[in-house]
Amino acid sequence: MKDAFLTKLEHMQIPVKNLSESIDWYVSNLGFQLEGRSDEHHHAFLTLDEGPMLMLWETKEETNANFIFKGQLMPVLLYSTNHIHKLHDHLKEIGVEITFYQDEGFGWVLKFIDLNGNMWGVIQITNSMKEANT
């Protein structure tokens, strides 16, 4: 489409049970930076060096940022890393539920459940795939 209506993904929103606890967890365990917070409106904005912002919404309702495909829980969020094995070891060390961790040929894939019940996906593309795409 020549005149696209949308230009980029601005931010993603996920539910959290406790805003302060979640901010601390995502910053200390995943490397996010806190960009802004509103206790009055129960939300915060987190960023990484690249990509859209992650908006956290504190809610008391039972809800998660996941979906089911053919009976399998799937992540809405998928991030990239250059340190998937270190991340896996760190998450395992702090007791995070790892649901998937293996080499898929094109790269390593890691899926885990955060402290709010949201599933996250992380991928580390192999060098041969990166070179093929350049």
Tab-separated table of C-alpha atoms in Angstrom:
chain	number	residue	atom	x	y	z
A	1	MET	CA	0.000	0.000	0.000
A	2	LYS	CA	1.527	3.293	-1.117
A	3	ASP	CA	0.009	5.489	1.592
A	4	ALA	CA	0.087	3.213	4.601
A	5	PHE	CA	-2.178	4.258	7.430
A	6	LEU	CA	0.151	2.901	10.107
A	7	THR	CA	3.836	3.791	10.356
A	8	LYS	CA	5.227	1.847	13.342
A	9	LEU	CA	4.385	-0.057	16.495
A	10	GLU	CA	4.511	2.638	19.191
A	11	HIS	CA	4.167	0.525	22.321
A	12	MET	CA	2.794	-2.738	23.641
A	13	GLN	CA	0.627	-3.024	26.747
A	14	ILE	CA	0.581	-5.859	29.255
A	15	PRO	CA	-1.227	-6.401	32.544
A	16	VAL	CA	0.666	-6.568	35.834
A	17	LYS	CA	-0.515	-7.347	39.351
A	18	ASN	CA	1.759	-4.907	41.219
A	19	LEU	CA	3.218	-1.954	39.312
A	20	SER	CA	6.213	-1.254	41.567
A	21	GLU	CA	7.198	-4.902	41.884
A	22	SER	CA	6.846	-5.424	38.126
A	23	ILE	CA	8.916	-2.356	37.238
A	24	ASP	CA	11.692	-3.558	39.544
A	25	TRP	CA	11.545	-7.090	38.101
A	26	TYR	CA	11.638	-6.070	34.428
A	27	VAL	CA	14.418	-3.533	35.046
A	28	SER	CA	16.649	-5.781	37.169
A	29	ASN	CA	16.054	-9.081	35.341
A	30	LEU	CA	15.461	-8.122	31.710
A	31	GLY	CA	17.333	-4.822	31.321
A	32	PHE	CA	14.448	-2.406	30.743
A	33	GLN	CA	14.707	1.262	31.721
A	34	LEU	CA	11.852	3.113	33.402
A	35	GLU	CA	10.819	6.073	31.218
A	36	GLY	CA	7.694	7.212	33.026
A	37	ARG	CA	5.175	6.221	35.642
A	38	SER	CA	1.733	7.331	36.803
A	39	ASP	CA	0.602	5.917	40.126
A	40	GLU	CA	-2.684	7.813	39.728
A	41	HIS	CA	-3.426	6.018	36.446
A	42	HIS	CA	-1.702	2.732	37.427
A	43	HIS	CA	0.694	2.477	34.499
A	44	ALA	CA	4.358	2.815	33.568
A	45	PHE	CA	6.457	2.970	30.404
A	46	LEU	CA	9.597	0.865	30.039
A	47	THR	CA	12.101	0.890	27.177
A	48	LEU	CA	15.028	-1.037	25.769
A	49	ASP	CA	17.768	0.426	23.564
A	50	GLU	CA	15.693	-0.515	20.492
A	51	GLY	CA	12.066	-1.172	19.696
A	52	PRO	CA	8.714	0.057	20.976
A	53	MET	CA	7.956	0.927	24.574
A	54	LEU	CA	6.414	-1.602	26.921
A	55	MET	CA	3.499	-0.185	28.886
A	56	LEU	CA	2.577	-1.879	32.148
A	57	TRP	CA	-1.003	-1.593	33.401
A	58	GLU	CA	-1.663	-2.546	37.011
A	59	THR	CA	-4.922	-4.452	37.250
A	60	LYS	CA	-6.581	-6.579	39.898
A	61	GLU	CA	-8.415	-8.599	37.245
A	62	GLU	CA	-7.093	-12.030	36.282
A	63	THR	CA	-5.703	-11.458	32.810
A	64	ASN	CA	-2.484	-12.132	30.890
A	65	ALA	CA	-0.784	-11.209	27.632
A	66	ASN	CA	-0.853	-14.716	26.115
A	67	PHE	CA	-2.900	-16.713	23.644
A	68	ILE	CA	-3.587	-20.370	22.934
A	69	PHE	CA	-2.753	-22.016	19.591
A	70	LYS	CA	-3.688	-25.680	19.114
A	71	GLY	CA	-3.780	-26.138	22.863
A	72	GLN	CA	-0.367	-24.575	23.452
A	73	LEU	CA	0.209	-21.339	25.396
A	74	MET	CA	1.945	-18.790	23.158
A	75	PRO	CA	3.671	-15.484	23.932
A	76	VAL	CA	2.415	-12.154	22.644
A	77	LEU	CA	5.819	-10.617	23.345
A	78	LEU	CA	8.863	-11.824	21.411
A	79	TYR	CA	12.225	-10.169	21.979
A	80	SER	CA	15.708	-10.699	20.561
A	81	THR	CA	18.976	-11.149	22.431
A	82	ASN	CA	22.634	-11.889	21.872
A	83	HIS	CA	22.896	-13.661	25.262
A	84	ILE	CA	20.139	-16.275	25.322
A	85	HIS	CA	22.106	-18.853	27.331
A	86	LYS	CA	23.035	-16.314	30.026
A	87	LEU	CA	19.420	-15.130	30.147
A	88	HIS	CA	18.185	-18.722	30.462
A	89	ASP	CA	20.616	-19.438	33.292
A	90	HIS	CA	19.697	-16.199	35.094
A	91	LEU	CA	15.957	-16.824	34.843
A	92	LYS	CA	16.367	-20.413	35.993
A	93	GLU	CA	18.515	-19.252	38.927
A	94	ILE	CA	15.813	-16.842	40.150
A	95	GLY	CA	13.081	-19.476	39.841
A	96	VAL	CA	11.300	-18.326	36.688
A	97	GLU	CA	9.183	-20.967	34.929
A	98	ILE	CA	10.916	-21.851	31.644
A	99	THR	CA	8.427	-23.439	29.227
A	100	PHE	CA	10.656	-23.847	26.154
A	101	TYR	CA	14.397	-23.649	25.476
A	102	GLN	CA	16.021	-25.168	22.423
A	103	ASP	CA	17.923	-24.655	19.196
A	104	GLU	CA	15.375	-24.446	16.372
A	105	GLY	CA	17.972	-24.449	13.586
A	106	PHE	CA	17.556	-20.780	12.668
A	107	GLY	CA	18.365	-19.816	16.242
A	108	TRP	CA	17.758	-20.482	19.913
A	109	VAL	CA	14.270	-19.908	21.317
A	110	LEU	CA	13.405	-19.362	24.980
A	111	LYS	CA	9.898	-18.999	26.417
A	112	PHE	CA	9.184	-18.187	30.049
A	113	ILE	CA	6.414	-16.987	32.351
A	114	ASP	CA	7.019	-13.706	34.175
A	115	LEU	CA	5.900	-12.833	37.695
A	116	ASN	CA	2.498	-11.724	36.344
A	117	GLY	CA	1.703	-14.868	34.369
A	118	ASN	CA	2.607	-13.281	31.018
A	119	MET	CA	4.527	-15.538	28.639
A	120	TRP	CA	7.599	-14.023	26.994
A	121	GLY	CA	9.485	-15.299	23.964
A	122	VAL	CA	13.152	-14.572	23.327
A	123	ILE	CA	15.116	-15.496	20.231
A	124	GLN	CA	18.781	-15.462	19.351
A	125	ILE	CA	19.204	-15.814	15.585
A	126	THR	CA	22.225	-17.820	14.490
A	127	ASN	CA	25.000	-15.967	12.667
A	128	SER	CA	24.331	-17.855	9.418
A	129	MET	CA	20.722	-16.574	9.370
A	130	LYS	CA	21.834	-13.002	10.137
A	131	GLU	CA	24.359	-13.108	7.271
A	132	ALA	CA	21.743	-14.508	4.871
A	133	ASN	CA	19.425	-11.588	5.655
A	134	THR	CA	22.040	-8.865	5.029
